[in-house]
Structures are given as structure tokens and as C-alpha cells.
Coordinates of C-alpha atoms in Angstrom, one line a residue:
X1 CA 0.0 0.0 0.0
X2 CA 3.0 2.3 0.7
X3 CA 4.4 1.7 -2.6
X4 CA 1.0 2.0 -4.4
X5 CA 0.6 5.5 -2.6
X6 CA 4.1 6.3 -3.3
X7 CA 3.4 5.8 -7.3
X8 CA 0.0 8.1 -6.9
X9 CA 2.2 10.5 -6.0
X10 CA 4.8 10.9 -8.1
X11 CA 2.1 9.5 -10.9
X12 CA 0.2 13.2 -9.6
X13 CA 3.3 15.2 -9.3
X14 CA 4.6 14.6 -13.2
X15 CA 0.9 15.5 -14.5
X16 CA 1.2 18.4 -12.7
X17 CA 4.5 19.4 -13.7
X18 CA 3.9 21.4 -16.7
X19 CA 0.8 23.4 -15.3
X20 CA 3.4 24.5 -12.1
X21 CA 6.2 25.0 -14.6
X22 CA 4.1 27.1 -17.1
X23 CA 2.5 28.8 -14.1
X24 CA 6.1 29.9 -12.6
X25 CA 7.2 31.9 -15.7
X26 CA 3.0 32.9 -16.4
X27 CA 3.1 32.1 -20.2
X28 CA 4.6 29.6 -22.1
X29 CA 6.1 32.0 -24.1
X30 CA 7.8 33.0 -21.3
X31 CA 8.9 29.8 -20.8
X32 CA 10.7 29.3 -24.0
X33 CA 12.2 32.3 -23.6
X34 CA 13.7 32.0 -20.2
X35 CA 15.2 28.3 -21.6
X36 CA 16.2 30.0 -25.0
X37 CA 17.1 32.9 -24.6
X38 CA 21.1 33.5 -25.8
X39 CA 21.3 30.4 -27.6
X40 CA 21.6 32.5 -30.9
X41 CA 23.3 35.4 -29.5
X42 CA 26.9 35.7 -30.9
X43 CA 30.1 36.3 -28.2
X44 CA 33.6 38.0 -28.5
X45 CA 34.4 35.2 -26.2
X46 CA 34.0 32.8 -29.4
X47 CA 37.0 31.7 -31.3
X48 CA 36.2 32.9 -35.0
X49 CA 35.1 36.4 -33.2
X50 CA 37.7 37.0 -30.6
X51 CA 39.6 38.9 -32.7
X52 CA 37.2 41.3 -33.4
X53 CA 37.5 43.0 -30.0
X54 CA 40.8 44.6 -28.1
X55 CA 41.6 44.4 -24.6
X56 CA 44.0 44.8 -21.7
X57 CA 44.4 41.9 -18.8
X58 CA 45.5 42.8 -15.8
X59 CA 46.4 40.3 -13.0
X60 CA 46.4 42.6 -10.4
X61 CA 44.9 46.0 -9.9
X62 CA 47.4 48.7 -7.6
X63 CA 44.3 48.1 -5.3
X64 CA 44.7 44.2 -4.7
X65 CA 48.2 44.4 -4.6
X66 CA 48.0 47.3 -1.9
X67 CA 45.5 45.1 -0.1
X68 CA 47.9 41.8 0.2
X69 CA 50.4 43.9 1.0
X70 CA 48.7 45.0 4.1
X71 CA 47.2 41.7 4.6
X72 CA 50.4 40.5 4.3
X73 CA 52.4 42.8 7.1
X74 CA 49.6 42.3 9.2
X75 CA 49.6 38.4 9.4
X76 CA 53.5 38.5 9.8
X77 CA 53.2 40.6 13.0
X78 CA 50.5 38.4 14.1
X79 CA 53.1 35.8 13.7
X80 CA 55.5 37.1 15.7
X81 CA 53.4 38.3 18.0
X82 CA 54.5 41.8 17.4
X83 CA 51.4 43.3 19.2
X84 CA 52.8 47.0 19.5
X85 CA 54.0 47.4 16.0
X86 CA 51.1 45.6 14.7
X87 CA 49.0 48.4 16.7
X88 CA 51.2 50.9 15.8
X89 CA 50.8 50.2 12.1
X90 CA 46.6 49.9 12.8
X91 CA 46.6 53.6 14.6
X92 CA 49.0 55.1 11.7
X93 CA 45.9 53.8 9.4
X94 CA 43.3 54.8 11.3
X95 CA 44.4 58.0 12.3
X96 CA 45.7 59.1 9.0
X97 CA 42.5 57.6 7.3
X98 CA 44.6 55.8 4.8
X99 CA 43.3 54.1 2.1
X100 CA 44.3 51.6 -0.8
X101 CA 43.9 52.7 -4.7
X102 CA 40.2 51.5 -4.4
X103 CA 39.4 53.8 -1.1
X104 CA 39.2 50.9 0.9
X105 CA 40.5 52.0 4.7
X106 CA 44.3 50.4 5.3
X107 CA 43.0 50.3 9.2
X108 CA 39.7 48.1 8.1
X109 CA 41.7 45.5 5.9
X110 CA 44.1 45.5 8.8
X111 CA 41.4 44.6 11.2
X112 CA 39.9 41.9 9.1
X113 CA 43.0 40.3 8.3
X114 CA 44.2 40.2 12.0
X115 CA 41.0 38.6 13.2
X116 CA 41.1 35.9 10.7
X117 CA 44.3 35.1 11.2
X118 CA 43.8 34.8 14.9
X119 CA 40.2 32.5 14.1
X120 CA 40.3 28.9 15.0
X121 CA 37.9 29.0 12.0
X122 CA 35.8 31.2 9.5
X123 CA 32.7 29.9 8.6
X124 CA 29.3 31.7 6.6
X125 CA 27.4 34.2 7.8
X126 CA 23.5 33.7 7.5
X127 CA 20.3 36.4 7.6
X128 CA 20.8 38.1 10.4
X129 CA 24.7 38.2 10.5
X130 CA 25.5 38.1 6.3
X131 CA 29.1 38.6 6.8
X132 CA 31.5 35.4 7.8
X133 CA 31.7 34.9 11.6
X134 CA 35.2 34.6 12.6
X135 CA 35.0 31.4 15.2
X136 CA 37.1 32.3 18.6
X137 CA 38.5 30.3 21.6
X138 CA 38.3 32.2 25.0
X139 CA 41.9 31.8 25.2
X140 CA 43.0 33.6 22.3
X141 CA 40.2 36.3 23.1
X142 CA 41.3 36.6 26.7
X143 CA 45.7 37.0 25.5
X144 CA 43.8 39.5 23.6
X145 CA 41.7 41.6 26.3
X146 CA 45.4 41.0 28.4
X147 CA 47.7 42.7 25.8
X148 CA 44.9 45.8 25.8
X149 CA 44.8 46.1 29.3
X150 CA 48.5 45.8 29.5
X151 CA 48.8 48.4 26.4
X152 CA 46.2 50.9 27.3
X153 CA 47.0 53.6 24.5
X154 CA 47.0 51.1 21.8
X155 CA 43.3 51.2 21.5
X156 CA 43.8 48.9 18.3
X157 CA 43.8 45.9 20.4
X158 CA 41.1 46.5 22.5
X159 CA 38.7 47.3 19.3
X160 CA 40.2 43.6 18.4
X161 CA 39.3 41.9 21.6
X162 CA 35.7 43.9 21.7
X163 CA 35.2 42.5 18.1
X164 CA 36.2 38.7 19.2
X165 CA 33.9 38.7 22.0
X166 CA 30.8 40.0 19.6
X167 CA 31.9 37.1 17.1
X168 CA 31.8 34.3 20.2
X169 CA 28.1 35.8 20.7
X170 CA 27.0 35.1 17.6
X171 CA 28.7 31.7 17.5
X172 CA 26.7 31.1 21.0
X173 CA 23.5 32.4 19.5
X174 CA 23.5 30.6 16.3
X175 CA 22.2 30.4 12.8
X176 CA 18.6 30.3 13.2
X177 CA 15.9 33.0 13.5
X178 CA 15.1 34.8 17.3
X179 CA 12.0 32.1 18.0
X180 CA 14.5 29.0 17.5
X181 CA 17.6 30.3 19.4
X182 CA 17.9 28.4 22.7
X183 CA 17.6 30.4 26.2
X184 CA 21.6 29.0 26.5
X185 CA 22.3 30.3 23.2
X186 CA 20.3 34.0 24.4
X187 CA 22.8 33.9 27.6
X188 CA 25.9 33.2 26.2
X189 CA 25.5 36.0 23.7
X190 CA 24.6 38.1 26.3
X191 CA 27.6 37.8 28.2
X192 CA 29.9 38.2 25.2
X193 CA 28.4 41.3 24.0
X194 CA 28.4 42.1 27.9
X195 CA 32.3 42.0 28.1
X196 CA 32.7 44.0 24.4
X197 CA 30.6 46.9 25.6
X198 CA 32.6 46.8 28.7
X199 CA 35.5 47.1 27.0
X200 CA 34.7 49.7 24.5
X201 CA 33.0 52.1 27.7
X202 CA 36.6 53.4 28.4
X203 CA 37.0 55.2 25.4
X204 CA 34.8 58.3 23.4
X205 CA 35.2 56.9 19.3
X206 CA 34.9 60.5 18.7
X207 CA 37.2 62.1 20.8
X208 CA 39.4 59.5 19.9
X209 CA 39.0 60.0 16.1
X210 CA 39.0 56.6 15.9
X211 CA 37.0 54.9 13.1
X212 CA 38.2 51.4 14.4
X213 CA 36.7 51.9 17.5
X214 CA 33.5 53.2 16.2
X215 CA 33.0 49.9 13.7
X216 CA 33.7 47.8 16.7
X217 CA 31.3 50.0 18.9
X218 CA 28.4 49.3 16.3
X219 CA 29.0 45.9 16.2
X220 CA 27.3 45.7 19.7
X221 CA 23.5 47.1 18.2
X222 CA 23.5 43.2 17.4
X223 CA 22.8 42.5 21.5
X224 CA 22.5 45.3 23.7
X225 CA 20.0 47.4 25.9
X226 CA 17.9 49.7 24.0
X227 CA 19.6 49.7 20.8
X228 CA 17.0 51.3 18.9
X229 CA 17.6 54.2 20.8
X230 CA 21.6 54.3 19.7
X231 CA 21.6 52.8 16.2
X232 CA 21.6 56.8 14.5
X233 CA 24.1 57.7 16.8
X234 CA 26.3 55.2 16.4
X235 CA 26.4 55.1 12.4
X236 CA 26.0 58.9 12.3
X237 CA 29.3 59.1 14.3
X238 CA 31.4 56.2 12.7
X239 CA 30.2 57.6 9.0
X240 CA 31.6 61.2 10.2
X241 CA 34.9 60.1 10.9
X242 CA 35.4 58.7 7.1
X243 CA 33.0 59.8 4.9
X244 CA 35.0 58.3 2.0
X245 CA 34.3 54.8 3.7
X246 CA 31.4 53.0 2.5
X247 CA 31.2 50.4 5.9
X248 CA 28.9 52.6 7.9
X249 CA 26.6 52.6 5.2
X250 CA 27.0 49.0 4.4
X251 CA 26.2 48.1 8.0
X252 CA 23.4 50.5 9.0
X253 CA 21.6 49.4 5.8
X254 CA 21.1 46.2 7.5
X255 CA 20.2 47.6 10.7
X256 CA 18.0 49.6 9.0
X257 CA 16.2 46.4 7.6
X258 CA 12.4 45.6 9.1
X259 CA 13.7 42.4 11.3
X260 CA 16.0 44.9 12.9
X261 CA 14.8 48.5 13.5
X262 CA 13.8 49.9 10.6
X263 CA 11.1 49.3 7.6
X264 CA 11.2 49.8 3.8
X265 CA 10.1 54.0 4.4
X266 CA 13.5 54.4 6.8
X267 CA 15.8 53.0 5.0
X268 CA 14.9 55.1 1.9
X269 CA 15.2 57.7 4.1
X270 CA 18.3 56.5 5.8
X271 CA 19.8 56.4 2.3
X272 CA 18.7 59.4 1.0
X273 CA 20.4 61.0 4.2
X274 CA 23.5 59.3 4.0
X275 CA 23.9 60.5 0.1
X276 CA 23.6 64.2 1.7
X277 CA 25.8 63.6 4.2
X278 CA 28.7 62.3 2.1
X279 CA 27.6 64.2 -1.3
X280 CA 31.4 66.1 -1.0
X281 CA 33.1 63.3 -0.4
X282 CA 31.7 60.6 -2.4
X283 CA 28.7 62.0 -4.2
X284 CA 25.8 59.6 -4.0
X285 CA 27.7 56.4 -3.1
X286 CA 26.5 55.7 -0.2
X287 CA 22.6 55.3 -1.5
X288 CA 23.6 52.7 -3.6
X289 CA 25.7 50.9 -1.3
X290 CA 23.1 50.9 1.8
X291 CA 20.5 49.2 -1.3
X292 CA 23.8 47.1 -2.3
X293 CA 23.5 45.0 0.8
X294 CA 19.6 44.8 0.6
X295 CA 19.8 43.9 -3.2
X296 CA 22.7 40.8 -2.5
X297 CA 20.2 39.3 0.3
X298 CA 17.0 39.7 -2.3
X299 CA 15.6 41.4 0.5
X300 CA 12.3 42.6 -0.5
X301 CA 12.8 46.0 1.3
X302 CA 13.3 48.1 -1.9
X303 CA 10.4 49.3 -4.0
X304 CA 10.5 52.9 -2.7
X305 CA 14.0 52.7 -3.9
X306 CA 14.6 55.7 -6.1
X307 CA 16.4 54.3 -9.4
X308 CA 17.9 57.4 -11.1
X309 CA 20.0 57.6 -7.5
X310 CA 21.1 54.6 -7.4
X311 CA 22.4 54.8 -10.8
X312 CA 24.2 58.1 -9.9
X313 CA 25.5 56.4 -6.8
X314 CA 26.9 53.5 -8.5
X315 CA 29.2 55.7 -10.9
X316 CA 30.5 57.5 -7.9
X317 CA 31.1 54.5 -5.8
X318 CA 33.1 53.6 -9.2
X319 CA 35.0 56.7 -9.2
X320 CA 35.7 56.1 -5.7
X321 CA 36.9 52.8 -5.9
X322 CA 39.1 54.4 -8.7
X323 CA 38.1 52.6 -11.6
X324 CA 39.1 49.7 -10.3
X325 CA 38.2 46.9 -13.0
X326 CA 38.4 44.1 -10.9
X327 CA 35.8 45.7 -8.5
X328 CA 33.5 47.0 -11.4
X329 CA 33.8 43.4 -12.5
X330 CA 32.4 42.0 -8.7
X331 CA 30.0 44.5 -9.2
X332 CA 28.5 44.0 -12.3
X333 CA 28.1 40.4 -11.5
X334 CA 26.3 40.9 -8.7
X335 CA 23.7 43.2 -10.1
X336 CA 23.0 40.9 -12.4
X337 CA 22.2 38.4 -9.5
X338 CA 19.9 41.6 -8.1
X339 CA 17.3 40.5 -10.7
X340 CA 17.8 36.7 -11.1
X341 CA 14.9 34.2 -11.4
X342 CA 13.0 34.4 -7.8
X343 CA 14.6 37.4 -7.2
X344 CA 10.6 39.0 -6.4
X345 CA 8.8 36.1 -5.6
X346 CA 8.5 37.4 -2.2
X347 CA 6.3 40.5 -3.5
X348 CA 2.5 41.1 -3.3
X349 CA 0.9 41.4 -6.5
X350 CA 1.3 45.4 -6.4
X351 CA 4.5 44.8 -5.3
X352 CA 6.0 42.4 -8.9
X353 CA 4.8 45.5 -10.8
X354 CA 6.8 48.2 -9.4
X355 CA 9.3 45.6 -9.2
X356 CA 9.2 44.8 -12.8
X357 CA 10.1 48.4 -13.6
X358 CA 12.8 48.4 -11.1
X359 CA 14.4 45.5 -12.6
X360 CA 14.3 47.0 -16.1
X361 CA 15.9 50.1 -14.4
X362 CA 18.6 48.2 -12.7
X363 CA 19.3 45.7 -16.1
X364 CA 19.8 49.3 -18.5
X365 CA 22.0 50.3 -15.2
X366 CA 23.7 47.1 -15.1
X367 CA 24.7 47.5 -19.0
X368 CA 25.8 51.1 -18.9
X369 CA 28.3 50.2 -16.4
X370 CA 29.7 47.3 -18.5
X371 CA 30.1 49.1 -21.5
X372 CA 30.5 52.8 -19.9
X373 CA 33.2 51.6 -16.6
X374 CA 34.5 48.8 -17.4
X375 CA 38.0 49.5 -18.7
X376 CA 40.1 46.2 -18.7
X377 CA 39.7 42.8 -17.9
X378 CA 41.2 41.0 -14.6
X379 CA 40.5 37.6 -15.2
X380 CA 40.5 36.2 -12.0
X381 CA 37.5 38.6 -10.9
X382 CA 35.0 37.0 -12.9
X383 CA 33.4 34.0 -12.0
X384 CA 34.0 32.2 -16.1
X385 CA 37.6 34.3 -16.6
X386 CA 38.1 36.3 -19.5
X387 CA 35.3 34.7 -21.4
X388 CA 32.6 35.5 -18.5
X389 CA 33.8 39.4 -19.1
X390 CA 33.8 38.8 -23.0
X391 CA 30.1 36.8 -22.8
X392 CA 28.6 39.9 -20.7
X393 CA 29.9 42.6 -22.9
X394 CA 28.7 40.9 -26.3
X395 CA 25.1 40.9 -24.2
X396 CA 25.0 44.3 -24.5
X397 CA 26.3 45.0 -28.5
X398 CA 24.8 42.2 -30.5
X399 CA 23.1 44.6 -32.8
X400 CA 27.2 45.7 -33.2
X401 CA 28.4 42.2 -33.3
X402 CA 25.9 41.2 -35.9
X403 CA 26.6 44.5 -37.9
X404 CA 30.1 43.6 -38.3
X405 CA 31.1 45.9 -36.1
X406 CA 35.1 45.5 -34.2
X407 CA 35.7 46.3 -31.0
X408 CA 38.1 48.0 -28.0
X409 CA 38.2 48.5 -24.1
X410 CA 40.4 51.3 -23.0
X411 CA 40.0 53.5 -20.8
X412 CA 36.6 55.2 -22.1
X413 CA 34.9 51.7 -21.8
X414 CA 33.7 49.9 -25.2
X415 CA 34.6 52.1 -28.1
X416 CA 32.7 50.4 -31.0
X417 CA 34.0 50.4 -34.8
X418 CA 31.7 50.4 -37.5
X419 CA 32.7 47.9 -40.0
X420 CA 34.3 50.0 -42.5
X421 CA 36.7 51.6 -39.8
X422 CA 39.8 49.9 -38.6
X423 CA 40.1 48.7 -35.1
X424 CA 43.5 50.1 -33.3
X425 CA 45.9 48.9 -31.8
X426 CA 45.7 46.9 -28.3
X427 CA 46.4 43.7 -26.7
X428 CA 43.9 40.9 -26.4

């Protein structure tokens, strides 16, 4: 009898297949199309056209190499446990708000690199903490909270022991959503973040100028008393001290999220804010990077999203990151995961419309910025090499491609030849 219901089933499920299936993408048509669609679309990436288009490769942008250097000193120090002219180097950084060629903070890559190194593991973040979570033994976190206390005016290592101890409270909370975490796993976050904002109390981020100390002071909005009533200040004040640094804005975006203390109306206005804020120093960057984070989770707090700013926003994060075309690369590639199948299932009906005109907003967007910023080709920064950076530009000339037109990436973008004019010269 099991076997016979077994075979109802799956007899059921097959017949109903093509009604779900055809229902999913509403029209057959549809259908074909999402199964078909660049199968007769020509690529550069193709043998017999690759010559028709000019490039440069670059292994390695100033900005990664700047960034594994850093990476680099750090971890040796670690190594040698070198704690004051590891902390030295991290308050230089901070202090002087230095930055690599893509306006990345030295201090921040510092910071990371440090506490990875110093992690018995790194494993994935989830919904409510996206980022990895660094995993830390008491011991290492306690040499850490001893070398602070012994080293009082090298404030770098107390922001390092107030970020281990947040990290153990997330490991002690755990993956799953508030109604599933255990009444152990509330406590022992408790008492981590308890110890972090005890450490952090004997300093003022501000009067400090300390933008480490600020990104590990908001770090403890996660678990703490009333911290609705401090998640403005704390973001207003770490944004202040770097308004070049797009962190703040990354991380209040989340906070700004409706599971945390906000709802789709403040993070609009939140972003809108933060733009103003930061229009001299970065133009309207930060509106698109607070949406950035909300985009990469599919997070369905964006349809009072204003498009034309985050366009604007994402040419000046460009221009901030310095043209960088391994990061316009990571960037392009995940806008084009912003609007992937399923990507507003999660809408009411009102809701898919306005989101099928943000989605044609954000495609046009997504193929400006290949054609328009991109400027060379770092292979290792796309997910299919060369021929994943060759397969997205073609996407966005076939008309060209099938006109005859050749082809060249320079430092205007995608310069297109007509067929009759000759291509220049340039490496491929």
C-alpha cells in the first residue's frame, strides 16, 4: 500500500508538472524564452570572433596588490606576535584615514586580516549576520583583552578583543531565526556582547577619532539594551569620521532592515540622508551601497528605492573605488544576480509591478556600467575568466556584433567600430 501511494504521487506530481512549470514563468512563451534565450546570441568570447574585439588583462589592480600587502604585514606581525607594532601600524591607518587605490581604509583591511588570522575557523554568515563569523576560543580572546589592558594607549587591540567577543556571541547564538535560538544560546550571547561593551565604555570613538573603535562599537547594536535608541548615533558618528568609507553605510543598511529596527520608508530615508551627508566626499555612493547589501540578500525592502540615485550612486562608488576593473567586475556580477529568477517572488501582486520596472531600471543600469566603466579585464574577478567578461559585454552590442562591427576596451569603456573603420591597436 505504501508503494501504491508512493506511485499516486509521483504519478500526480509529473501531471502536474507542466501546469506548475508554465505557471512559474506565467506564459509559455515566457517559458521558451527564459530556456532559450542566448542560444543565438553571438560572443567575443568565441574563437572565430575574438579577434574582433581589443583588450587589456591585468592580473592585479594597484588596489589588490596594496590590499595583500597590508594583509600581508599584518599576518606576519601576528606571527610574531608583534602586538605594539602591529597596533602601531593599525593607529598610523586609522588615524591618517589611509586608504588603498580603491578607497578601501588600510585600518579596516588590517582589522579583518588580523582577526582571521587569529580565528580557529571562518565559517558563513546567515540572515541576520550576512558577513562570515570569525570562530574564537576564550583563550585567544582573553591574551587578547590582556595585551589591551597591558597596552592601554594602543586602542587597536582592545577594538580587536571587543570584536572577538561579539563574534563568540554570535557563535553562542546561532544560525537560526530569534524564535528558535535556545535560552543558553540568548545567555551566552549576552555575556559576550556584555564583556565587548565593557571594554569599548573606556574610550569616546569620537574624541578618539577613531574609526576602528566606532565599527567595533556598532557591532554591539546586534545585543545590547535599547539599541534602537543608539543605532543613529552610532552610524552617524562612525560615518563622520570617514565619509569616503562606505562600511557605515553597508552596515546600517542592515540595521535599517524591518527584522532589525527599521522598515522599507526608513531605510529610503536613511539612504537618502547618507547621500547628503557624504555628497562632497563621495557623491551619491552611499545610496547605492546601503541598497547594495539589501539587493545581495533579495531582500524585499526596496520598492521605494529611487532608481535614477542609485544609478548616480553607482558611478561614484566607481569613481571612488578608482576605476578599479576588478571591483567594477564583482560588481556587475552581482547586479546581475539583483534580478535573477526568484529574485521577487516574495512581493504582493502590487508589489511584482513596481518591481518589474525596477528590474528594467537596474538591467539598463547594469549594461551602462559594462560598456561605460569597465576599462580592462582582470580575469581572476570573474566568475568564467576572461570569457565571463567577454560573454557579458557581447550581451550588451549584439546589434554591433551582428553588424560587423570590431571592437576596444580602453580607458573610455567599449569604443565600437563600424565595419568600414579599422580597429587600433591593443592587446587581447
Amino acid at each position: 500500500m505504501i508503494v501504491l501511494r508512493s506511485f499516486v504521487h509521483l504519478s500526480a506530481g509529473l501531471l502536474a508538472l507542466p501546469f506548475l512549470v508554465v505557471l512559474r514563468f506565467r506564459t509559455m512563451g515566457a517559458l521558451l524564452k527564459s530556456l532559450f534565450s542566448g542560444l543565438t546570441d553571438i560572443s567575443l568570447s568565441e574563437p572565430e570572433h575574438r579577434a574582433r574585439i581589443a583588450f587589456d588583462t591585468v592580473k592585479a589592480t594597484p588596489a589588490m596588490e596594496r590590499r595583500a600587502a597590508t594583509e600581508d604585514k599584518c599576518r606576519a606581525l601576528v606571527s610574531a606576535r608583534n602586538w605594539t607594532e602591529l597596533s602601531d601600524h593599525l593607529i598610523q591607518w586609522d588615524q591618517s584615514r589611509a586608504a588603498c587605490n580603491a578607497g578601501i581604509p588600510l585600518a579596516q583591511i588590517g582589522r579583518q586580516a588580523v582577526l582571521f588570522d587569529l580565528a580557529d575557523a571562518v565559517v558563513e554568515g546567515h540572515d541576520c549576520h550576512p558577513d562570515p563569523i570569525a570562530i574564537f576560543s576564550d583563550e585567544v580572546v582573553q591574551r587578547m583583552e590582556t595585551l589591551s589592558a597591558m597596552h592601554p594607549e594602543k586602542y587597536p587591540l582592545l577594538a580587536l578583543a571587543a570584536e572577538m567577543r561579539c563574534y563568540q556571541g554570535w557563535s553562542s547564538r546561532g544560525a537560526d531565526y530569534a524564535e528558535y535560538v535556545s535560552d543558553n544560546g540568548w545567555f551566552g550571547m549576552g555575556q559576550h556582547f556584555a564583556k565587548a561593551a565593557w571594554l569599548l565604555e573606556k574610550y569616546d570613538v569620537v574624541e578618539m577619532n577613531a574609526p576602528l573603535l566606532a565599527a567595533a562599537r556598532h557591532r554591539l547594536l546586534g545585543f545590547m539594551p535599547d539599541a534602537d535608541k543608539h543605532v543613529g548615533r552610532f552610524y552617524e558618528e562612525w560615518s563622520a569620521l570617514d565619509p569616503k568609507d562606505q562600511e557605515p553605510h553597508e552596515k546600517h543598511a542592515i540595521m535599517m532592515l524591518p527584522r532589525w529596527f527599521g522598515t522599507q520608508e526608513t531605510l529610503e530615508i536613511e539612504a537618502q540622508k547618507a547621500a547628503v551627508r557624504t555628497t562632497t566626499a563621495a557623491g551619491d555612493a552611499a545610496y547605492f551601497t546601503m541598497y547594495r547589501r539589501v539587493f545581495d540578500a533579495w531582500d524585499p525592502s526596496v520598492l521605494n528605492m529611487d532608481t535614477k540615485v542609485l544609478k548616480r550612486g553607482a558611478h561614484d562608488l566607481i569613481t571612488l573605488r578608482g576605476d578599479d576593473p576588478a571591483f567594477v567586475a564583482q560588481l556587475v556580477q552581482d547586479i546581475r544576480w539583483w534580478t535573477g529568477i526568484g529574485s521577487g517572488d516574495s512581493y504582493t501582486r502590487d508589489g511584482r509591478k513596481l518591481w518589474s520596472d525596477i528590474t528594467t531600471d537596474i538591467e539598463e543600469m547594469r549594461q551602462e556600467l559594462v560598456l561605460s566603466r569597465l576599462t580592462a579585464i582582470c580575469p581572476d574577478a570573474w566568475e568564467d575568466g576572461p570569457e565571463g567578461a567577454l560573454d557579458m559585454l557581447s550581451e550588451c552590442v549584439q546589434a554591433d556584433i551582428r553588424a560587423g562591427a570590431t571592437f576596444q576596451l580602453g580607458k573610455s569603456g567599449l569604443e565600437i567600430f563600424p565595419q568600414d573603420e579599422p580597429l587600433s591597436s591593443g592587446s587581447a
